[in-house]
CSV table of C-alpha atoms in Angstrom, one decimal:
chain,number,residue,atom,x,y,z
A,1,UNK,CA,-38.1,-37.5,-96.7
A,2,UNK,CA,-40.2,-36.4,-93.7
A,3,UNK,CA,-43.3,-35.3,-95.4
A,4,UNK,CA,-43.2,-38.5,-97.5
A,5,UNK,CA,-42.8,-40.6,-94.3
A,6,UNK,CA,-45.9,-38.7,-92.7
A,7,UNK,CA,-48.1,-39.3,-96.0
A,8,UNK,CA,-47.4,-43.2,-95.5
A,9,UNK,CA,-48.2,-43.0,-91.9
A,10,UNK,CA,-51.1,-40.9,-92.4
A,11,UNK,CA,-52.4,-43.8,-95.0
A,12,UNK,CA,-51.8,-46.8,-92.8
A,13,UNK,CA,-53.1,-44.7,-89.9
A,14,UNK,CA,-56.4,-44.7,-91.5
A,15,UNK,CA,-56.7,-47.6,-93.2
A,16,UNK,CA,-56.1,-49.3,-89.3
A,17,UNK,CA,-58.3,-46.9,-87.3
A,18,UNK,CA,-60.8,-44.9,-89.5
A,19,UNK,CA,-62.7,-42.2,-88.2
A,20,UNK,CA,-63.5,-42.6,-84.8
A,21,UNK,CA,-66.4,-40.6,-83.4
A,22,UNK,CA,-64.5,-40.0,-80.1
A,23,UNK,CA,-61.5,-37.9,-82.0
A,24,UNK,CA,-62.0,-34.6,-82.1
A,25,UNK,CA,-61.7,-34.4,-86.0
A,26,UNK,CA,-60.6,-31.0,-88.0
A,27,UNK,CA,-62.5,-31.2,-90.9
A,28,UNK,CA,-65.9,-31.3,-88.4
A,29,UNK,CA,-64.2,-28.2,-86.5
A,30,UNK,CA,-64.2,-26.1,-90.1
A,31,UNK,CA,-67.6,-26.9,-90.9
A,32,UNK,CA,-68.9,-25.6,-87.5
A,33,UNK,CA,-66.4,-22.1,-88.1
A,34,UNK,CA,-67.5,-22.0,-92.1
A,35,UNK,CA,-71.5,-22.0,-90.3
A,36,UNK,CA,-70.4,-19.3,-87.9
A,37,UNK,CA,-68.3,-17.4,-90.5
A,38,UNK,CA,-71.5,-17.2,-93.0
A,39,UNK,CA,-74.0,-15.9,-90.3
A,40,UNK,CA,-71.2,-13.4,-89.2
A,41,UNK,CA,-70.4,-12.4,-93.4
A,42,UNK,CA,-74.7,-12.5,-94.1
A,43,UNK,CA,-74.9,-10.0,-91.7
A,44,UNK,CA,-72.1,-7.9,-93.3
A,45,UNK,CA,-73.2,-8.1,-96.4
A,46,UNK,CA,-77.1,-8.0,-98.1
A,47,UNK,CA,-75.0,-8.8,-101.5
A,48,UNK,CA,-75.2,-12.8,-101.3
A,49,UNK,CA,-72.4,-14.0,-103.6
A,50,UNK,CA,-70.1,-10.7,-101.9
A,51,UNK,CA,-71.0,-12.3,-98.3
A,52,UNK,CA,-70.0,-16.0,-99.7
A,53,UNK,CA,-66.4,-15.2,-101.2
A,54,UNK,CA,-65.9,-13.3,-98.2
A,55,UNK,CA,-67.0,-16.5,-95.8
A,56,UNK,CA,-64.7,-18.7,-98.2
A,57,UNK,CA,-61.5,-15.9,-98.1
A,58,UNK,CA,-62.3,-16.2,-94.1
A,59,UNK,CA,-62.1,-19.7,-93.6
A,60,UNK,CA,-59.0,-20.5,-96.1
A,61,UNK,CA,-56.6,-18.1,-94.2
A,62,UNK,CA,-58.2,-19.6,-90.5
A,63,UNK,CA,-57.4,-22.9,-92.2
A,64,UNK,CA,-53.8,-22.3,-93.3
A,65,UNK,CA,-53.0,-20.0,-90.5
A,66,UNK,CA,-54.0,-22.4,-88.0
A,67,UNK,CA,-52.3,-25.1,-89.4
A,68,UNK,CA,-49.0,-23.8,-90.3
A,69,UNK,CA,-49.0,-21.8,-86.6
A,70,UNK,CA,-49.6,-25.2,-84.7
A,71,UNK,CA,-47.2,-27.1,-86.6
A,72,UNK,CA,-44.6,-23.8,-86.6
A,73,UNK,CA,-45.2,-23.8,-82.6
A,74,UNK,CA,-44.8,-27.8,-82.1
A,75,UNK,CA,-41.2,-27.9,-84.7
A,76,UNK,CA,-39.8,-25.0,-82.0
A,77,UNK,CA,-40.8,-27.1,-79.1
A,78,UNK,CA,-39.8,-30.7,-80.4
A,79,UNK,CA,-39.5,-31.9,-83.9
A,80,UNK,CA,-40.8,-35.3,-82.7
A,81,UNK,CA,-43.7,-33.3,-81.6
A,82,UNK,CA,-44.3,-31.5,-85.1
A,83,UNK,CA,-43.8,-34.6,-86.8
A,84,UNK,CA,-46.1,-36.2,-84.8
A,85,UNK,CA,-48.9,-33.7,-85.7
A,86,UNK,CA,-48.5,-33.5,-89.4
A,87,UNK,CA,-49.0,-37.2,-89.6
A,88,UNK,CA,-52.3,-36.8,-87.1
A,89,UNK,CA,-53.7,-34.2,-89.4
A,90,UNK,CA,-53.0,-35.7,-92.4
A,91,UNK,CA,-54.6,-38.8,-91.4
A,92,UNK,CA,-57.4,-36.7,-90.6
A,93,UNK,CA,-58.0,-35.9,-94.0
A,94,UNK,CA,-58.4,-39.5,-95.6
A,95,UNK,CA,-61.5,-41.4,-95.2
A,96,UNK,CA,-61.0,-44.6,-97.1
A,97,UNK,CA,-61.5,-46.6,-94.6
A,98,UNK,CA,-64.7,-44.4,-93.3
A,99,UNK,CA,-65.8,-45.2,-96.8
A,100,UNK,CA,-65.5,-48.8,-97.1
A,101,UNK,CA,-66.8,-49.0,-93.8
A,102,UNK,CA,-69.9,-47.1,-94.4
A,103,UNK,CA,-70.5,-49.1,-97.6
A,104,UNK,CA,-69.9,-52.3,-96.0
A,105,UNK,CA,-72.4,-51.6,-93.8
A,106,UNK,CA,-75.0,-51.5,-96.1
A,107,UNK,CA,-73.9,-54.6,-97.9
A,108,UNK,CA,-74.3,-55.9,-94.8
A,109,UNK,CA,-77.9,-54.9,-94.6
A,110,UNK,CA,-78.7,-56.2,-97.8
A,111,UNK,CA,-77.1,-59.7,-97.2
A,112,UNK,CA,-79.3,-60.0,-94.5
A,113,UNK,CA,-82.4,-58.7,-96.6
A,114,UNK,CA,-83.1,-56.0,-94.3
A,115,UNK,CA,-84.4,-53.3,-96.7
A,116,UNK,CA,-84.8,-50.8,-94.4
A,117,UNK,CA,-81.7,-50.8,-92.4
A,118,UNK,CA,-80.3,-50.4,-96.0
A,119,UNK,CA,-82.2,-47.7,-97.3
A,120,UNK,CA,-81.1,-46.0,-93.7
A,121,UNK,CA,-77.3,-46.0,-94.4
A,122,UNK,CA,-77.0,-45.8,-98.0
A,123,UNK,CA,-79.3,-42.5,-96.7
A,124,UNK,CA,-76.4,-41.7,-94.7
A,125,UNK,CA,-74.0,-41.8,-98.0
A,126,UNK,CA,-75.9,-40.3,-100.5
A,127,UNK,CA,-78.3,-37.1,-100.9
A,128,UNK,CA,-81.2,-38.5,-103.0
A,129,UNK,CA,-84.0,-39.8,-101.6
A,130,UNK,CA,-84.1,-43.2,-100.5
A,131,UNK,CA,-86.9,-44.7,-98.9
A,132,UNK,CA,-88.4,-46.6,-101.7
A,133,UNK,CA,-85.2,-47.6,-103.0
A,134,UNK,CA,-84.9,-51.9,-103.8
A,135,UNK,CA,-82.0,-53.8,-103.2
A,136,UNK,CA,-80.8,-52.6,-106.9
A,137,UNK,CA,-81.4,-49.3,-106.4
A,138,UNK,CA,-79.6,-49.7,-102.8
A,139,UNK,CA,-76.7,-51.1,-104.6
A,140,UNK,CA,-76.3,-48.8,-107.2
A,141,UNK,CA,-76.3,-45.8,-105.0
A,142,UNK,CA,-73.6,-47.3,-102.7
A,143,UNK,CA,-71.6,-47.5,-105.4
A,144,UNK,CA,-72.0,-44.2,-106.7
A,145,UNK,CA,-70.6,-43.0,-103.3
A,146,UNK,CA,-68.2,-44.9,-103.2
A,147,UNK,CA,-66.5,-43.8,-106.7
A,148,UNK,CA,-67.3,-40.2,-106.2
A,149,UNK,CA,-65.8,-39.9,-102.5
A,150,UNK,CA,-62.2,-41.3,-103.8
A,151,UNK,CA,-61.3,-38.5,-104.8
A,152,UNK,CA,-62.7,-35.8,-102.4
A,153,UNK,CA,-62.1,-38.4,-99.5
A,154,UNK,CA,-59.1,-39.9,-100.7
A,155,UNK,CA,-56.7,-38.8,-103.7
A,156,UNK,CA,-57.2,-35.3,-103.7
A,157,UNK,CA,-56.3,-35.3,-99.9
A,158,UNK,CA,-53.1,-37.2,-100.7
A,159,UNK,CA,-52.7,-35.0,-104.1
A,160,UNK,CA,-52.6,-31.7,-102.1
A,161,UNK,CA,-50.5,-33.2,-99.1
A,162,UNK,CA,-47.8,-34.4,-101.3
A,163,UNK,CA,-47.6,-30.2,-103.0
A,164,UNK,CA,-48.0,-28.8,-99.9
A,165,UNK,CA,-47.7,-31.0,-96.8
A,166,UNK,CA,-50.4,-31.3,-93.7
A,167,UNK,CA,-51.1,-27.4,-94.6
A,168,UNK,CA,-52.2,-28.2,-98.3
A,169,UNK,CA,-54.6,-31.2,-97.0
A,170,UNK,CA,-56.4,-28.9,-94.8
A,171,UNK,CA,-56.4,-26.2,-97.1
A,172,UNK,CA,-58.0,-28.5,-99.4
A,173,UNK,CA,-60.2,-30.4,-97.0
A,174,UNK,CA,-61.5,-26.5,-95.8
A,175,UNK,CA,-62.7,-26.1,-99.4
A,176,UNK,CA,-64.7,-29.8,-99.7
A,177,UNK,CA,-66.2,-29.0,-96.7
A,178,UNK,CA,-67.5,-25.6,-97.6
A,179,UNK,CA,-68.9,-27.2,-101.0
A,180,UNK,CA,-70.4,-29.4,-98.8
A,181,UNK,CA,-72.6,-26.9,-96.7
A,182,UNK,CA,-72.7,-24.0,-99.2
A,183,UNK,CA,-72.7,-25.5,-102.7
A,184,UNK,CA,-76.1,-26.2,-103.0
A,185,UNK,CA,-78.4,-25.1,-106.0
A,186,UNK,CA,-81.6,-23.6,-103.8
A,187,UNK,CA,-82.7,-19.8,-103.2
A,188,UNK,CA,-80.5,-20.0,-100.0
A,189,UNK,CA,-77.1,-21.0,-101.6
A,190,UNK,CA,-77.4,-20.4,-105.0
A,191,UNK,CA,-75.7,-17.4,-105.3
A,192,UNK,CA,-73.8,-17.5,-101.5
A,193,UNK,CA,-72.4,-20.7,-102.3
A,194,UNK,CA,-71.0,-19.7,-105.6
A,195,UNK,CA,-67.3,-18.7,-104.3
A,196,UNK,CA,-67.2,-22.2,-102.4
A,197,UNK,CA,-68.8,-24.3,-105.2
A,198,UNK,CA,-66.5,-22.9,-108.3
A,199,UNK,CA,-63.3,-23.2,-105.7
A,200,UNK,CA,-64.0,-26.8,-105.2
A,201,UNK,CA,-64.6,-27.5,-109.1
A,202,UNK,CA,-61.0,-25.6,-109.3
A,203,UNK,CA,-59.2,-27.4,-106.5
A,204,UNK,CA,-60.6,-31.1,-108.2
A,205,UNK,CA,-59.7,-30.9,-111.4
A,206,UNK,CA,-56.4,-32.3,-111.6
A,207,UNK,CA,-56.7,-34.7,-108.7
A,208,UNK,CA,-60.1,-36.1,-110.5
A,209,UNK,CA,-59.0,-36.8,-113.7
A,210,UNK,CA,-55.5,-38.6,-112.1
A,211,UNK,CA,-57.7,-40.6,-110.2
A,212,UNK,CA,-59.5,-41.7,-113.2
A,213,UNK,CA,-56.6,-43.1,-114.7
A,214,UNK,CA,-55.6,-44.9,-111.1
A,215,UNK,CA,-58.6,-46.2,-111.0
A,216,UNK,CA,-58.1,-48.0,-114.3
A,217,UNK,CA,-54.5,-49.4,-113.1
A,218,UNK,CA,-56.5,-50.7,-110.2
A,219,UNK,CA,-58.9,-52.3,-112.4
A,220,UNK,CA,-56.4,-54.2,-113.5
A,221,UNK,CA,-54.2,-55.1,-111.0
A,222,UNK,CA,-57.9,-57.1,-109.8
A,223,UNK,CA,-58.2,-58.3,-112.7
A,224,UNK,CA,-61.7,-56.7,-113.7
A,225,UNK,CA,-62.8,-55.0,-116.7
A,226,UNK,CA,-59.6,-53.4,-117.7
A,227,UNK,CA,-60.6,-52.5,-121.4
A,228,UNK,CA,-63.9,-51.8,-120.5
A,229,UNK,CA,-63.0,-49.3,-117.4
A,230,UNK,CA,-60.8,-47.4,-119.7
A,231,UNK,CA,-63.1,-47.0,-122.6
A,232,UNK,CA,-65.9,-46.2,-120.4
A,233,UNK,CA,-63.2,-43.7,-118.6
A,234,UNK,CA,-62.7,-42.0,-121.7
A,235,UNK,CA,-66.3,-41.7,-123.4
A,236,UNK,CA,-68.5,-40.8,-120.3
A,237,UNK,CA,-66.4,-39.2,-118.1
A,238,UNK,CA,-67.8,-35.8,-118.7
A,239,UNK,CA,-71.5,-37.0,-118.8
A,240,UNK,CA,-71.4,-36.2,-115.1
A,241,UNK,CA,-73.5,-32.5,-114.2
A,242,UNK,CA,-70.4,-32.3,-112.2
A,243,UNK,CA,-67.1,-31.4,-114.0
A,244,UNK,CA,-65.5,-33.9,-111.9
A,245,UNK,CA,-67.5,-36.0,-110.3
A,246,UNK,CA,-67.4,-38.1,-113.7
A,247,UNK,CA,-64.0,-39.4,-113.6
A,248,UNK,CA,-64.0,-41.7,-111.2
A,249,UNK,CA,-67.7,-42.7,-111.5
A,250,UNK,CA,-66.9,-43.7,-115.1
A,251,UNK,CA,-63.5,-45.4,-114.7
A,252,UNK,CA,-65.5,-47.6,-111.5
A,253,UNK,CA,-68.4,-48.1,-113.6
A,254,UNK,CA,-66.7,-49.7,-116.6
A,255,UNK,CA,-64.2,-52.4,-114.0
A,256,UNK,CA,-67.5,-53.5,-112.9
A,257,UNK,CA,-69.8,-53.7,-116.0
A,258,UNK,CA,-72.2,-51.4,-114.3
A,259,UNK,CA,-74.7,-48.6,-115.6
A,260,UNK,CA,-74.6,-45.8,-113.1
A,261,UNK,CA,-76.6,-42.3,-113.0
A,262,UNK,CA,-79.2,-41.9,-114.1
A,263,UNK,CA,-82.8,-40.9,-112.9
A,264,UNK,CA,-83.2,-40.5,-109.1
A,265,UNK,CA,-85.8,-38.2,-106.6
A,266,UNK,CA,-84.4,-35.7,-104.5
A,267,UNK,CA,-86.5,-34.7,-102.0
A,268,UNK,CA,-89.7,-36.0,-103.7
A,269,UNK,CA,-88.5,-34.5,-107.0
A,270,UNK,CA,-87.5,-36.5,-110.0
A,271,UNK,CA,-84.3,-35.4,-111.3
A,272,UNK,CA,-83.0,-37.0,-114.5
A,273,UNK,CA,-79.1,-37.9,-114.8
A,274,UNK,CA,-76.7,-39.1,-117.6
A,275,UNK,CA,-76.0,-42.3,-117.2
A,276,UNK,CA,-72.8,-43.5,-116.9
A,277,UNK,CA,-71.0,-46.7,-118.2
A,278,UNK,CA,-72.5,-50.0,-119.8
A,279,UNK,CA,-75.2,-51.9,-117.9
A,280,UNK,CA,-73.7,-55.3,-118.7
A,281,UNK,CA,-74.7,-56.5,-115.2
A,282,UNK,CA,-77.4,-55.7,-113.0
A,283,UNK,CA,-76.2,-54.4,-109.6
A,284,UNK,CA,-75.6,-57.0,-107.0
A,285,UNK,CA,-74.4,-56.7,-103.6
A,286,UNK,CA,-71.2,-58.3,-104.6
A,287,UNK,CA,-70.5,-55.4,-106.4
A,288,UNK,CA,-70.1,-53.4,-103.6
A,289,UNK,CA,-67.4,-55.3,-102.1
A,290,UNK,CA,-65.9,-55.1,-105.7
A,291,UNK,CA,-66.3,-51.1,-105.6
A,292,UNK,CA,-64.1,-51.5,-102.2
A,293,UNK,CA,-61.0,-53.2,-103.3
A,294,UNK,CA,-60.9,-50.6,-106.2
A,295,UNK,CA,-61.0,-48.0,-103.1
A,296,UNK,CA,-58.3,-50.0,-101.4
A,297,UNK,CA,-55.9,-50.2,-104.3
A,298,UNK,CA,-56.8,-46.9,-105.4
A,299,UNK,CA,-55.8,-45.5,-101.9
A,300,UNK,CA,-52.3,-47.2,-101.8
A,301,UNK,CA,-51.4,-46.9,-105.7
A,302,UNK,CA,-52.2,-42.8,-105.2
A,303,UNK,CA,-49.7,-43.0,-102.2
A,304,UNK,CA,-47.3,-44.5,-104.2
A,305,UNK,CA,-47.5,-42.5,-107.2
A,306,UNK,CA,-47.9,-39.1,-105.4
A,307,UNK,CA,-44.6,-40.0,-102.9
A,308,UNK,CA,-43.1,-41.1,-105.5
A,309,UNK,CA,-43.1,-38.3,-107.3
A,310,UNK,CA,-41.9,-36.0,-104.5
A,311,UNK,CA,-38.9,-38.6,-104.1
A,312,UNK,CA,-38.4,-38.3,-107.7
A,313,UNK,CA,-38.6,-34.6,-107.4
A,314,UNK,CA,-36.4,-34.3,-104.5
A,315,UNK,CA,-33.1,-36.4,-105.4
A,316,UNK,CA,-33.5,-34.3,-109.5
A,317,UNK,CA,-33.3,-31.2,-106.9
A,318,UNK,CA,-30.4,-32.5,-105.3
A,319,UNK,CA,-28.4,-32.9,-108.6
A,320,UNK,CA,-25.6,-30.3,-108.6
């Protein structure tokens, strides 16, 4: 019952404080040793894609160790203490609230017509260019990061605490943020950031396609497009270049009768995109704060579920 208690704390914990700048915050600490851990591996190792599973190997056991050491040291001291700490690092690892507060922002921006303060923090949400994006455009992309960072920011986090307590989270969380700074497609990472981008598509498969399907209950429990979310779920939820990123994208884009993807520039280069979902509506701002009660529900019906099953798991276990 502990770890479950410390996964409900962890998610009310976040959804009441979020991710305050002032709190020295893990998952920044791992992206400044997986930056330190390349340059040390590069200089090991000419053979790129050698230097990058190394970097990756590194950072995983630093992770884990680390993790399981501080909590192992804390539980011998006081188990209020260890308890404590798990729930701290957990919360650590969710960012719904970041999320929504991030997209809020910009609906914010465009309710007061400012384009520019828009285009500005979408920018900070999303990788493609945005300066000359209109309020549509600005909608649309909001969206988009909103669907895609459930899972990476929310369900997956909560997928991996619930196998393996604080120390799966954090495990997990070490392997976003390394396809975050390495898994890019350019002569620098291509091959270097193969170990970390193929680990990331490994460690999201289940937790993407589950949210999916949450995403859907969600739907309608708010009474949108339940139908349409799951039929859009099911035919383009593998139109995404990602083999995950689709899932939730789809299952958001059918509650909300939107077209997402598509055709965007990334640093001055048009780069052309599936699209995703039905464009029944155009993108309004509304949509936005539609996209963030799906978030909302999503975040507590994964809870559930995952707890749930550990509960579930736990008293079959303690059958004789």
């Amino acid at each position: 019952m502990l770890l479950e208690l410390q996964i409900s704390l962890a998610v009310i914990l976040d959804q009441l404080c979020g991710d305050p700048r002032w709190l020295p915050h893990p998952v920044r600490l791992l992206g400044n040793f997986a930056l330190l851990a390349e340059k040390g591996c590069r200089t090991l190792f000419t053979h790129k894609k050698t230097a990058g599973v190394l970097t990756v190997t590194i950072v995983l056991l630093a992770a884990g160790f680390t993790t399981a050491g501080l909590l192992y040291g804390l539980g011998l001291v006081n188990q209020a203490l260890q308890m404590a700490a798990g729930v701290i690092l957990l919360y650590t690892c969710l960012a719904a609230k970041d999320l929504a507060v991030h997209s809020r922002a910009v609906y914010q921006a465009l309710q007061d017509h400012d384009l520019e303060l828009a285009r500005k923090r979408v920018a900070m949400m999303v990788g493609r260019d945005t300066q000359h994006l209109d309020e549509a455009g600005i909608t649309r992309a909001c969206i988009e990061s909103v669907a895609e960072n459930i899972v990476d920011g929310v369900t997956a986090p909560l997928f991996y605490a619930a196998l393996a307590g604080p120390v799966g989270a954090l495990l997990y969380k070490a392997v976003n943020t390394m396809d975050s700074t390495f898994g890019y497609k350019n002569a620098k990472y291509r091959e270097f950031g193969w170990a970390a981008a193929r680990l990331d598509d490994l460690a999201n498969f289940l937790p993407a396609r589950i949210t999916g399907l949450i995403i859907v209950a969600a739907a309608y429990m708010l009474r949108l497009g339940t139908n349409q979310a799951w039929r859009i779920f099911k035919r383009d939820r593998l139109r995404h270049a990602s083999p995950n990123s689709g899932h939730s994208e789809a299952a958001v884009a059918g509650a909300l009768g939107l077209q997402l993807g598509g055709s965007n520039f990334y640093f001055g280069s048009l780069v052309h995109k599936p699209t995703i979902g039905n464009p029944e509506h155009p993108p309004r701002t509304k949509h936005i704060l539609l996209a963030n009660r799906l978030l909302l529900i999503t975040t507590l019906l994964a809870g559930l579920l995952f707890i749930g099953i550990r509960l579930a798991v736990t008293v079959y276990q303690g059958k004789p």
